[in-house]
XYZ file of C-alpha atoms in Angstrom:
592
model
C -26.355 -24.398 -10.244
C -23.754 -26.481 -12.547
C -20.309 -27.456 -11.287
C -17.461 -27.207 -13.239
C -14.777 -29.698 -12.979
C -11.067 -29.150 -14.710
C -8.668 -32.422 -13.878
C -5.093 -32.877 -14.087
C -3.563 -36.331 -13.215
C -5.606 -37.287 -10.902
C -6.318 -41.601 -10.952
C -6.778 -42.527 -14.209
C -7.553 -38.783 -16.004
C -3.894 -36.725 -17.491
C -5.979 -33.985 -18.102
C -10.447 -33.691 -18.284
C -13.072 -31.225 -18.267
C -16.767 -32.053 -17.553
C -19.758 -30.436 -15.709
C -21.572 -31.344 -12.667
C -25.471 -30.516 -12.550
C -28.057 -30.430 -9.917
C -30.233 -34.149 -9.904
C -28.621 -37.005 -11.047
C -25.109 -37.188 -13.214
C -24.726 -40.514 -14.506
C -20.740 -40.983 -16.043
C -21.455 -44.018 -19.048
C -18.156 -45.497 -20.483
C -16.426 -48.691 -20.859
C -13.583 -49.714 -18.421
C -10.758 -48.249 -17.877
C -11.891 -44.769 -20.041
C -12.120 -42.665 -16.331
C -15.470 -43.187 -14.380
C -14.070 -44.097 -11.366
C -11.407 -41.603 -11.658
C -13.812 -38.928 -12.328
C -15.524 -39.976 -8.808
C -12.292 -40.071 -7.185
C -11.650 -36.412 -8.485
C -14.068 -35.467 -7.165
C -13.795 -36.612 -3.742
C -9.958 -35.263 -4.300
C -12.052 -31.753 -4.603
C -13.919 -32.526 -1.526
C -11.079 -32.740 0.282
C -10.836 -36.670 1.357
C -8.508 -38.442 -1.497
C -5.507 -37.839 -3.088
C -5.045 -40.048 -5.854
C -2.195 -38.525 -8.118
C -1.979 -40.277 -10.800
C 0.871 -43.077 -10.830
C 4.756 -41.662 -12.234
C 3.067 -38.112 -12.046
C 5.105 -35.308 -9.940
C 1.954 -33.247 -9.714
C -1.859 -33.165 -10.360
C -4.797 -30.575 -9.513
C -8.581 -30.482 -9.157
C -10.556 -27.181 -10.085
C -14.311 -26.999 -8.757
C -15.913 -23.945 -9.948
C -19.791 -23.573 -8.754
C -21.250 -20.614 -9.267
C -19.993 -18.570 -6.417
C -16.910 -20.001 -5.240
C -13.863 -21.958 -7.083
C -12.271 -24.743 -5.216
C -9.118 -25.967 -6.226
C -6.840 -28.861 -4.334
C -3.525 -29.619 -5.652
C -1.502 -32.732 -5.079
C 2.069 -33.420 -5.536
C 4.494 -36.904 -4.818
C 6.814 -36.187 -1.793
C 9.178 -39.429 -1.885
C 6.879 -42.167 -1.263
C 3.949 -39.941 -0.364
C 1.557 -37.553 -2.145
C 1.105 -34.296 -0.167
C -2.002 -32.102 -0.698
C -2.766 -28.692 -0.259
C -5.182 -25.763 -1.690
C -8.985 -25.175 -0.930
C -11.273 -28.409 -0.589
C -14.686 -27.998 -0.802
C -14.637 -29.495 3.110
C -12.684 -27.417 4.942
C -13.621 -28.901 8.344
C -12.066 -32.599 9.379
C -15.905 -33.504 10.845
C -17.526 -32.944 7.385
C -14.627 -34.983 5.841
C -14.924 -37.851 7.976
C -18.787 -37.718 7.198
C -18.543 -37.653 3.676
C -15.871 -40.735 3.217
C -18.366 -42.245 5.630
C -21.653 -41.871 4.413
C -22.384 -40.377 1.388
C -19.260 -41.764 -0.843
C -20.260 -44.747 -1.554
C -17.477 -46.251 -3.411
C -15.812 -50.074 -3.534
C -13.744 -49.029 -0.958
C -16.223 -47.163 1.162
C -15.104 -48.436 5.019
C -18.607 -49.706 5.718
C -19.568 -51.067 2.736
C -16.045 -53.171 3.259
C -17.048 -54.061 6.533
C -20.066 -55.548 5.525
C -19.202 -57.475 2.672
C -16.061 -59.013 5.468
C -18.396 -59.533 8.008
C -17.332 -56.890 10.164
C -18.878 -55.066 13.650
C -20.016 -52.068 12.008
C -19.816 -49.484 15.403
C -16.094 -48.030 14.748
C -17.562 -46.878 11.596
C -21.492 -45.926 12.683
C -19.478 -43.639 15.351
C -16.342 -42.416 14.348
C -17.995 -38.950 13.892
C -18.762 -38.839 17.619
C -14.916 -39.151 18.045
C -14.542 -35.963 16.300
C -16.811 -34.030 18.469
C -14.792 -34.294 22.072
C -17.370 -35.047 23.887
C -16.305 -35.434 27.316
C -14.132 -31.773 26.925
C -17.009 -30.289 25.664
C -18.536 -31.635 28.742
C -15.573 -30.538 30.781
C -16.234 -27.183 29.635
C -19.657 -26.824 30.169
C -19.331 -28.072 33.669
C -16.849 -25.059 34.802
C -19.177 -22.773 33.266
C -21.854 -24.473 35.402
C -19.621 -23.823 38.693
C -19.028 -20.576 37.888
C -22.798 -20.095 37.040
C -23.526 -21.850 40.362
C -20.942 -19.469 42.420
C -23.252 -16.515 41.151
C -25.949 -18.229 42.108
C -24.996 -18.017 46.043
C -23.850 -14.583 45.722
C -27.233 -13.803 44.267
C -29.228 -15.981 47.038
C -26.510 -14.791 49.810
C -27.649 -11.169 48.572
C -30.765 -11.556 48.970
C -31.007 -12.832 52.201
C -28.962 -9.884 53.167
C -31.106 -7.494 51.786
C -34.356 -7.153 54.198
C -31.302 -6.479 56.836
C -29.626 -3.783 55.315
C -32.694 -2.068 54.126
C -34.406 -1.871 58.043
C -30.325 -0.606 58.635
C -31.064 2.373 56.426
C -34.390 3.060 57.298
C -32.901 2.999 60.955
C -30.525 5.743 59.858
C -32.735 7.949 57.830
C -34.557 8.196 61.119
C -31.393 9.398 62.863
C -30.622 11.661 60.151
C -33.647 13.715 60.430
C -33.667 13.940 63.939
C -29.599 15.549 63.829
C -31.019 17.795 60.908
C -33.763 19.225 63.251
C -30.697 19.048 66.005
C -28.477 21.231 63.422
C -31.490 23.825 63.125
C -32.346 24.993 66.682
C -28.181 25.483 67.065
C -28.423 27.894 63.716
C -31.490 30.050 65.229
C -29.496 32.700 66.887
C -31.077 34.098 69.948
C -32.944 37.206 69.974
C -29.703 38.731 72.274
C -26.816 38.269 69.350
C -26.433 37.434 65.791
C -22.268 37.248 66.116
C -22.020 33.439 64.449
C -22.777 35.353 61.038
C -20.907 38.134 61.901
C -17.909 35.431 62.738
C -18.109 34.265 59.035
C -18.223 37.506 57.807
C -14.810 38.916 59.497
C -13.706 35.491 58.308
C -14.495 36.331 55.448
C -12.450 39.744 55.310
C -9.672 37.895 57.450
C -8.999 35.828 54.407
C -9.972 38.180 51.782
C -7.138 40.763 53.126
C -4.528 37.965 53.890
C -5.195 37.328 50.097
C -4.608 40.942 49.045
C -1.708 41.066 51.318
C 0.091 37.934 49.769
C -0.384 39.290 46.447
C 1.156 42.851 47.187
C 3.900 40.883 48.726
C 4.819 38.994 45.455
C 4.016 42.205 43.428
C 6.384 44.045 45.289
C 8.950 41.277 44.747
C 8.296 41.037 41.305
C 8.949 44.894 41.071
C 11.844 44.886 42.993
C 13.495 41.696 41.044
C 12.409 44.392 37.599
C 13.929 47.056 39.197
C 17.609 45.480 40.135
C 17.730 43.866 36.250
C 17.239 47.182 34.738
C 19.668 48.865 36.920
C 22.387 46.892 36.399
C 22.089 46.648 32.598
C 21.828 50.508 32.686
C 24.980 50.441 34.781
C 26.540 48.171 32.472
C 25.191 49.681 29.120
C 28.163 52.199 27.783
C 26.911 54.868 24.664
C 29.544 54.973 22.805
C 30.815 58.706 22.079
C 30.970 59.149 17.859
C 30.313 62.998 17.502
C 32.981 63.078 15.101
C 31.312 60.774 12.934
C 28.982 63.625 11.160
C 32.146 65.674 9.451
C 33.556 62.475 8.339
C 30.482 61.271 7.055
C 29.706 64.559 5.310
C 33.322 64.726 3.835
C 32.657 60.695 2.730
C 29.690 61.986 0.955
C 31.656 64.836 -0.553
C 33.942 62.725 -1.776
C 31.965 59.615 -3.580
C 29.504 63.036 -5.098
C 32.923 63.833 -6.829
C 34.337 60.809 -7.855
C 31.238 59.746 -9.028
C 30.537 63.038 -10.781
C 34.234 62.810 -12.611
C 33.237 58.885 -13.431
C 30.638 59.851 -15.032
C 32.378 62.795 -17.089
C 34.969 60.642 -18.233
C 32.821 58.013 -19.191
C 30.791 60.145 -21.420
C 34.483 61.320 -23.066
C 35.746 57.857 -23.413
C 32.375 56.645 -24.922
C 32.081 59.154 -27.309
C 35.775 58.381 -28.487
C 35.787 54.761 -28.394
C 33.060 54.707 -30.686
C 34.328 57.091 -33.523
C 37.452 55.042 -33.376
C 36.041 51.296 -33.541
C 33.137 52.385 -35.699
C 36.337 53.860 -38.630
C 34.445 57.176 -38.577
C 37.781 59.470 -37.448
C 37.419 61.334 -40.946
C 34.030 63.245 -39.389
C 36.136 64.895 -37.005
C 39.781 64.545 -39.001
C 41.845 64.450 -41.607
C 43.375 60.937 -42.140
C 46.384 60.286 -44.536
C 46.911 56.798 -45.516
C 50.400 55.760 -44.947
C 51.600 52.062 -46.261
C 52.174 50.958 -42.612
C 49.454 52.922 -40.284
C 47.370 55.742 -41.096
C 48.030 59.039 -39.540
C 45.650 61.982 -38.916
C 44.778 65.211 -36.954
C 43.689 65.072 -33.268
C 40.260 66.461 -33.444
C 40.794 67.903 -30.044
C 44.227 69.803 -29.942
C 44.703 69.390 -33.931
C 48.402 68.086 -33.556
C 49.166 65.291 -36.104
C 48.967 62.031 -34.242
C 48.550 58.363 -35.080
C 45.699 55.517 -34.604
C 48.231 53.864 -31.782
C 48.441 56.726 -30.167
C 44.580 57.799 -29.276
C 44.019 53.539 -28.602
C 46.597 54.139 -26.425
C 44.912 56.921 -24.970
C 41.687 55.847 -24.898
C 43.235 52.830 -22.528
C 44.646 55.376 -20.064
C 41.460 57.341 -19.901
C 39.530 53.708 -19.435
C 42.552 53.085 -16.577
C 41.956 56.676 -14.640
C 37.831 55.772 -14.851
C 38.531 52.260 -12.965
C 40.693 53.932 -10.445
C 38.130 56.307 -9.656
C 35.473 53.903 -9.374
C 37.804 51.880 -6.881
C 38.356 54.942 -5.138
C 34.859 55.543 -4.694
C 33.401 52.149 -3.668
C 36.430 52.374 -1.176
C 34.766 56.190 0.296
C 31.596 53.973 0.081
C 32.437 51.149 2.046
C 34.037 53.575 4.614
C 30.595 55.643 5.187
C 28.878 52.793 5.445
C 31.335 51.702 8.705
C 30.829 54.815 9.975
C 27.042 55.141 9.207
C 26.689 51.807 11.861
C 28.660 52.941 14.278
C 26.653 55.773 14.374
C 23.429 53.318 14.305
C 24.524 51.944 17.256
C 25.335 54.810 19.223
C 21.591 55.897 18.526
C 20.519 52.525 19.181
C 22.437 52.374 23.025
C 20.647 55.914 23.347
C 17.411 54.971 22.967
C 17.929 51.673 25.238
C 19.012 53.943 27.664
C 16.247 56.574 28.229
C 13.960 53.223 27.982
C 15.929 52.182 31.105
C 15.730 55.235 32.822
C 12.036 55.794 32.100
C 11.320 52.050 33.430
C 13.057 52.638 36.364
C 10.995 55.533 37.146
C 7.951 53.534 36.563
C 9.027 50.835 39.047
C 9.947 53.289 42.124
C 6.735 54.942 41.442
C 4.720 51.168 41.566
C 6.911 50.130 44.276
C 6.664 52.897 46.872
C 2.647 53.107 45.282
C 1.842 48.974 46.492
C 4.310 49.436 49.618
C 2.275 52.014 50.733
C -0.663 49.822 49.976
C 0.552 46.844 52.077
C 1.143 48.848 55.046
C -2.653 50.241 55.211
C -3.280 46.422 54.481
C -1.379 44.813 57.346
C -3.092 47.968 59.537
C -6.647 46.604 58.517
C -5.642 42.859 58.713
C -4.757 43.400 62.576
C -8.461 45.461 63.008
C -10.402 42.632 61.402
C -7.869 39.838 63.388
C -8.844 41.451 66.374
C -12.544 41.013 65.708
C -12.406 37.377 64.775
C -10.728 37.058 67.997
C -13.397 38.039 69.857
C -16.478 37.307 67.741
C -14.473 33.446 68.448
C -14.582 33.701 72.161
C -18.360 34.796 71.700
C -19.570 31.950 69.941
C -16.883 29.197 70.540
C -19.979 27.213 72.682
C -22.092 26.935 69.826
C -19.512 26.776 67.150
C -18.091 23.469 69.081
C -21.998 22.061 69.498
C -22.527 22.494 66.089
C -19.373 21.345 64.445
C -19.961 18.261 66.847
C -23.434 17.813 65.191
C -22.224 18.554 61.673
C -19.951 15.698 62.001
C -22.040 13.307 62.992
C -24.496 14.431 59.738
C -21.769 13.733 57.436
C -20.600 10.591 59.239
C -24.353 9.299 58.712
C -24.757 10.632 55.231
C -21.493 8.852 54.324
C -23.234 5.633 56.092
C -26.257 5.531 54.204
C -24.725 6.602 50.519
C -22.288 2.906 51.426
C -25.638 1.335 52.602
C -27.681 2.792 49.406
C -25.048 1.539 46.865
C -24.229 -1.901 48.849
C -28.319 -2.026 49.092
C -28.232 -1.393 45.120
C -25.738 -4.214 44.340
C -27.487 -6.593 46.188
C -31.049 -5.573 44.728
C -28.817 -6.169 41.482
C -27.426 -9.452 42.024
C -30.700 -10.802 43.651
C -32.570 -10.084 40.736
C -30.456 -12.280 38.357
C -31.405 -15.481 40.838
C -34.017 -16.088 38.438
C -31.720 -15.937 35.449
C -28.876 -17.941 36.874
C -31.477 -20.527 38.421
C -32.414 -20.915 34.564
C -28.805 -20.844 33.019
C -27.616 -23.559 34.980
C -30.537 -25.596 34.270
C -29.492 -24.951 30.641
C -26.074 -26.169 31.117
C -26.904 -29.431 32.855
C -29.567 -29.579 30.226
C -26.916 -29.806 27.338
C -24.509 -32.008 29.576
C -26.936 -34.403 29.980
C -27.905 -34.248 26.463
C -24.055 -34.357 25.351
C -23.510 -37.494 28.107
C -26.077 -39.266 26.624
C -25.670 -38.121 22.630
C -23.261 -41.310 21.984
C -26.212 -43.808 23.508
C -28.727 -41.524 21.199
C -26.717 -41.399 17.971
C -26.422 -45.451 18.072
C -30.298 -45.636 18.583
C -30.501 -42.796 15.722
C -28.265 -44.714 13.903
C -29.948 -48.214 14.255
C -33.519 -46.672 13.668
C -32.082 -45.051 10.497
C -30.894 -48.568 9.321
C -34.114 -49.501 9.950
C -36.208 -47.520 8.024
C -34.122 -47.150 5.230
C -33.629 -51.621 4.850
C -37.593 -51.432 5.192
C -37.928 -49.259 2.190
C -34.888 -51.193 0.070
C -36.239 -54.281 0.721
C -39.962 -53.560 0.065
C -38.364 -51.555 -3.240
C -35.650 -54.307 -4.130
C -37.662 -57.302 -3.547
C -34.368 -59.521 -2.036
C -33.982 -63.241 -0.662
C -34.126 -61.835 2.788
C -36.740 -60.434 4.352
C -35.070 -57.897 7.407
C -32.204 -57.048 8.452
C -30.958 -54.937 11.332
C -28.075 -53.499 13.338
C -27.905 -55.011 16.838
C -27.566 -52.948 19.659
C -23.513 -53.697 19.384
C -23.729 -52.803 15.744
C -23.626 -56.413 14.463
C -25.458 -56.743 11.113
C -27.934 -59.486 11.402
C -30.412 -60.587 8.293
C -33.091 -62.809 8.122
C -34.573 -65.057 5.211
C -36.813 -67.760 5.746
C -38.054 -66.423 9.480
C -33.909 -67.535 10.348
C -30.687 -65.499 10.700
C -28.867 -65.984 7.405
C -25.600 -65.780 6.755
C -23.754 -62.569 4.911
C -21.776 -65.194 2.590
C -25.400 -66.585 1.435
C -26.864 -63.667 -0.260
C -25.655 -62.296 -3.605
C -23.004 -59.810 -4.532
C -26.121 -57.239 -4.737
C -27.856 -57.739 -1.684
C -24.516 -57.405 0.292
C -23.833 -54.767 -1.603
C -27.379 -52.991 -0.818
C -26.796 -53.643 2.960
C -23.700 -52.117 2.904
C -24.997 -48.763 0.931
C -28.240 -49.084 3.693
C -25.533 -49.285 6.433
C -23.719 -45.759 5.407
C -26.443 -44.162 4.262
C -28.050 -45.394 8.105
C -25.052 -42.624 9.169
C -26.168 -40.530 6.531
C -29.487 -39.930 7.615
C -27.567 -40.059 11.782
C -25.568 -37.303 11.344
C -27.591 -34.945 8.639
C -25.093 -35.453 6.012
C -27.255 -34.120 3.843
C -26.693 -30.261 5.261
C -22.584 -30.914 5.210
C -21.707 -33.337 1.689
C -23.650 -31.386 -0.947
C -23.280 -34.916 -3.133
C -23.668 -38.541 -3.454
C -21.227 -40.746 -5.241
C -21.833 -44.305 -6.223
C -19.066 -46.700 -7.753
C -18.389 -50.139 -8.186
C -21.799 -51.808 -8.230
C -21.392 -54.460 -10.697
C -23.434 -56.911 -8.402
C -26.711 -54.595 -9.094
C -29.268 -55.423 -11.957
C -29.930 -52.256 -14.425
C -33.546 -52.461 -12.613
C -31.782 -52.275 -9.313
C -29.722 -49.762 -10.050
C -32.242 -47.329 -11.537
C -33.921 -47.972 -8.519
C -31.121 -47.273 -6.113
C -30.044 -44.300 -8.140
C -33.577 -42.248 -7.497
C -33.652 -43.640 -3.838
C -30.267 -41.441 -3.864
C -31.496 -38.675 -5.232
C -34.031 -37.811 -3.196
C -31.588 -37.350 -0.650
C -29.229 -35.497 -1.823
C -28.888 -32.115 -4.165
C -26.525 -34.166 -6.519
C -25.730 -37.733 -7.795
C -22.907 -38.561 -9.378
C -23.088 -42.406 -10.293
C -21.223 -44.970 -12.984
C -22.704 -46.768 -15.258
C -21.498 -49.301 -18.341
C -22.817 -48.561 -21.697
C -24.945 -51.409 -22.071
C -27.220 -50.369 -19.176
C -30.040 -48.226 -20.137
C -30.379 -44.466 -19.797
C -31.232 -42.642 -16.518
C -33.380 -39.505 -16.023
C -30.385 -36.820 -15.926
C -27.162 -35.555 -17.264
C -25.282 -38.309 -18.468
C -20.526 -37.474 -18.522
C -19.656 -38.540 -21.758
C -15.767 -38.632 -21.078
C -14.939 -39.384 -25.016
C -12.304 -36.561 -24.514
C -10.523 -37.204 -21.792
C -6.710 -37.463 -21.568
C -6.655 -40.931 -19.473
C -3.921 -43.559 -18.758
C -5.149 -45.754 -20.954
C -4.998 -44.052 -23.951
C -1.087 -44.111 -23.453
C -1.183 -47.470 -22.903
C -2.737 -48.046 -25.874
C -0.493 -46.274 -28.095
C 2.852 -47.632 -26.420
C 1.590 -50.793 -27.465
């Protein structure tokens, strides 16, 4: 899976592009041509640098793997460089781990501390800061109380439950024997069978005080009906338009005529108008052409008579037609007036043989249902009558077994409360086990969190351990152990005697201080959180011991990314040429 890196003033790099592969990536150049700033850029992409480069306003880093694209953008704020985008860490933990542990550049904090003789526990445990420890603990131990409150409710309930179930075994007893109780009162004796016929003229009591009700509000309903339509019929007036026919007929008359003498003229003024504007007054006269108008016969009387003259006619005989159209749209408009008055006398007709039949119909249904009630409220005295004494007949019993009845319910309404308390308790006793187990899981992880600080220094120190065993068997240095005391002092040996830091070379201090972070490395599983390794600045290693430090690396980690000069032979990987990179130093060079 290759990485794809785009720069932009960031250190030494204006402006780079290079790739990132899986194994070991080994960036070969002379100083000051970017191989520290392509490290650097790369821990700006991470998340835990921002090293804009010097008189820039603004830089970026672009990591593109082959799902996601990163991209972390810096910019100078006074005196300060502010960041902001997507890191490849998102979380502060995984941040502080990777500055930590698994960048391993000159100014790596333990590596620093080493080489100035410092107590190496701020650094070996700063993660363990991150983690809150004691709120974690906190929390857990509320969840514990509460776990431990539903403990007692779950013991409490089942102490309680043998009680409450001999309770409702106690009562079921009782129950049957008021059941059996109930049964001999319902046997009648062989003398009278009147408690069923009590229910039964109940019964018709309630089912004729029903009927009766509803005739009431029937006959209410009718008699509300009948008052409404009796006063609108005394307040409806028909008006009286019997005149109305003759007019209408002589309105008719009239617009039959008018239009009939419309349509006459018309025809006459049509025919006219034409022969005159089409010129053809020679088929029907004789024209003699004067100088100033033309003069001819009429074709209708024969009198001699001018072209004026019939226009002039022809515009009278248009004139009368217009009149007599007026005059009958005026007829027109009057029959229709009269034509709604005489709508609406039919109209207050009709609405008032409605009324009069609907009146009928409610005295008819009224005196119909209060005949009705009457024969009711005679039956509802008959069958009150009965009750009344069927009541005195059976009033001994009725009272015995009402009393017993009561006492049924009272005890079925104890046991259902018993059942369902007996349920609840069956219910929380059950999850004793459960709880019991949950709260030795939380005191479990308490303990474990109370004593992780204690564990991660012994993880820590082991790590260092193992891991100066295997450089110094695999380095062959002056000293022959080293190891982190239990207050995270860094003590080596040579010659069977503690040496001192200052008397070992600029490699072997610089081994124990890549042993000492990667000690945290291996502590905190870096390896699952920083998916790379960077190495920098380790001028004080031999090309042997660097080869050999590079593949210890790399097999623990997905990626290296290391520096290298270009007199030190070739490594086993992809090797950053950074020939065409944009860097500082090419200005510099052509300033000069």
């Amino acid at each position: 899976m290759t990485w794809t890196l785009d720069i932009e003033n960031i250190a030494g790099i204006l402006d780079g592009e290079t790739t990132v592969e899986p194994g070991l990536n080994a960036v070969r150049a002379e100083n000051w041509r970017g191989k520290s700033s392509l490290i650097r850029s790369l821990q700006t992409a991470m998340g835990t640098r921002s090293p804009l480069t010097e008189g820039a306003a603004e830089g970026r880093v672009t990591l593109r793997t082959d799902t996601d694209e990163y991209e972390v953008r810096l910019r100078r704020e006074g005196r300060t460089v502010a960041r902001d985008g997507t890191p490849y860490l998102a979380d502060e933990y995984d941040r502080t781990c990777a500055s930590l542990y698994a960048f391993l550049t000159e100014d790596n904090p333990i590596r620093a501390a080493v080489q100035n003789g410092e107590n190496l526990e701020a650094y070996l445990t700063k993660p363990l800061e991150l983690e809150n420890i004691n709120e974690q603990i906190a929390d857990l131990q509320a969840e514990r109380s509460q776990v431990e409150s539903e403990l007692n409710r779950a013991q409490s309930a089942s102490e309680n439950l043998v009680s409450k179930q001999k309770r409702i075994a106690s009562l079921e007893e009782e129950l049957a024997e008021l059941k059996a109780q109930r049964e001999s009162i319902e046997e009648p004796p062989e003398d009278a069978g009147s408690r069923d016929d009590l229910s039964s003229a109940r019964a018709d009591q309630d089912r004729i005080e029903g009927q009766i009700e509803r005739l009431e509000k029937s006959i209410n309903r009718i008699e509300e009906n009948l008052a409404e339509h009796e006063a609108e019929l005394a307040d409806l007036e028909v008006p009286d338009h019997s005149a109305i026919d003759d007019d209408l007929a002589r309105l008719e008359e009239r617009v039959q005529e008018h239009e009939s003498d419309v349509e006459l003229l018309k025809s006459v003024y049509s025919a006219n108008r034409r022969i005159v504007e089409e010129g053809r007054t020679e088929l029907v006269s004789d024209i003699d052409r004067g100088l100033v108008e033309d003069s001819m016969s009429c074709w209708i009387c024969g009198s001699e008579t001018e072209r004026g003259t019939i226009d002039a006619r022809l515009e009278a005989l248009q004139e009368k037609i217009t009149e007599l159209e007026e005059d009958a749209n005026a007829y027109r408009a009057e029959k229709r007036a009269l034509q709604s008055k005489k709508d609406e006398q039919r109209q207050q007709e009709r609405r008032e043989r409605e009324l009069e039949r609907q009146i009928g119909d409610l005295e008819s249904q009224l005196e119909e249902r209060r005949e009705s009630l009457e024969r009711k409220r005679d039956s509802l005295a008959d069958v009150t009558d009965r009750v009344e004494e069927l009541e005195e007949t059976v009033s001994e019993q009725e009272s015995e077994l009402t009393a017993v009845e009561s006492e049924i319910k009272y005890t079925e309404e104890l046991l259902a409360d018993l059942r369902s308390e007996v349920d609840t308790l069956e219910d929380q006793a059950g999850q004793q086990s459960m709880l019991e187990e949950e709260r030795q899981s939380l005191s479990d992880e308490i303990e474990t969190l109370r004593t992780r600080r204690e564990r991660m220094k012994a993880e820590t120190r082991e790590a260092f351990s193992e891991a100066i065993s295997e450089i110094i068997e695999t380095f062959e240095t002056s000293y022959e152990s080293a190891r982190l005391t239990s207050n995270f002092d860094l003590v080596v040996a040579r010659d069977g005697r503690e040496a001192s830091l200052d008397a070992l070379s600029e490699g072997e201090v610089v081994l124990l201080g890549l042993v000492a972070a990667l000690a945290g490395y291996e502590a905190y599983d870096v390896a699952d959180r920083v998916p790379v390794i960077l190495v920098d600045s380790l001028g004080g290693l031999t090309d042997r011991n660097l080869h050999l430090l590079v593949d210890y690396l790399s097999d623990r980690s997905d990626r290296v990314v290391c520096t290298a000069y270009p007199e030190q032979s070739s490594f086993e990987g992809h090797e950053i040429d950074p020939a065409e990179w944009d860097v500082v130093s090419d200005e510099v060079e052509s300033t000069a």
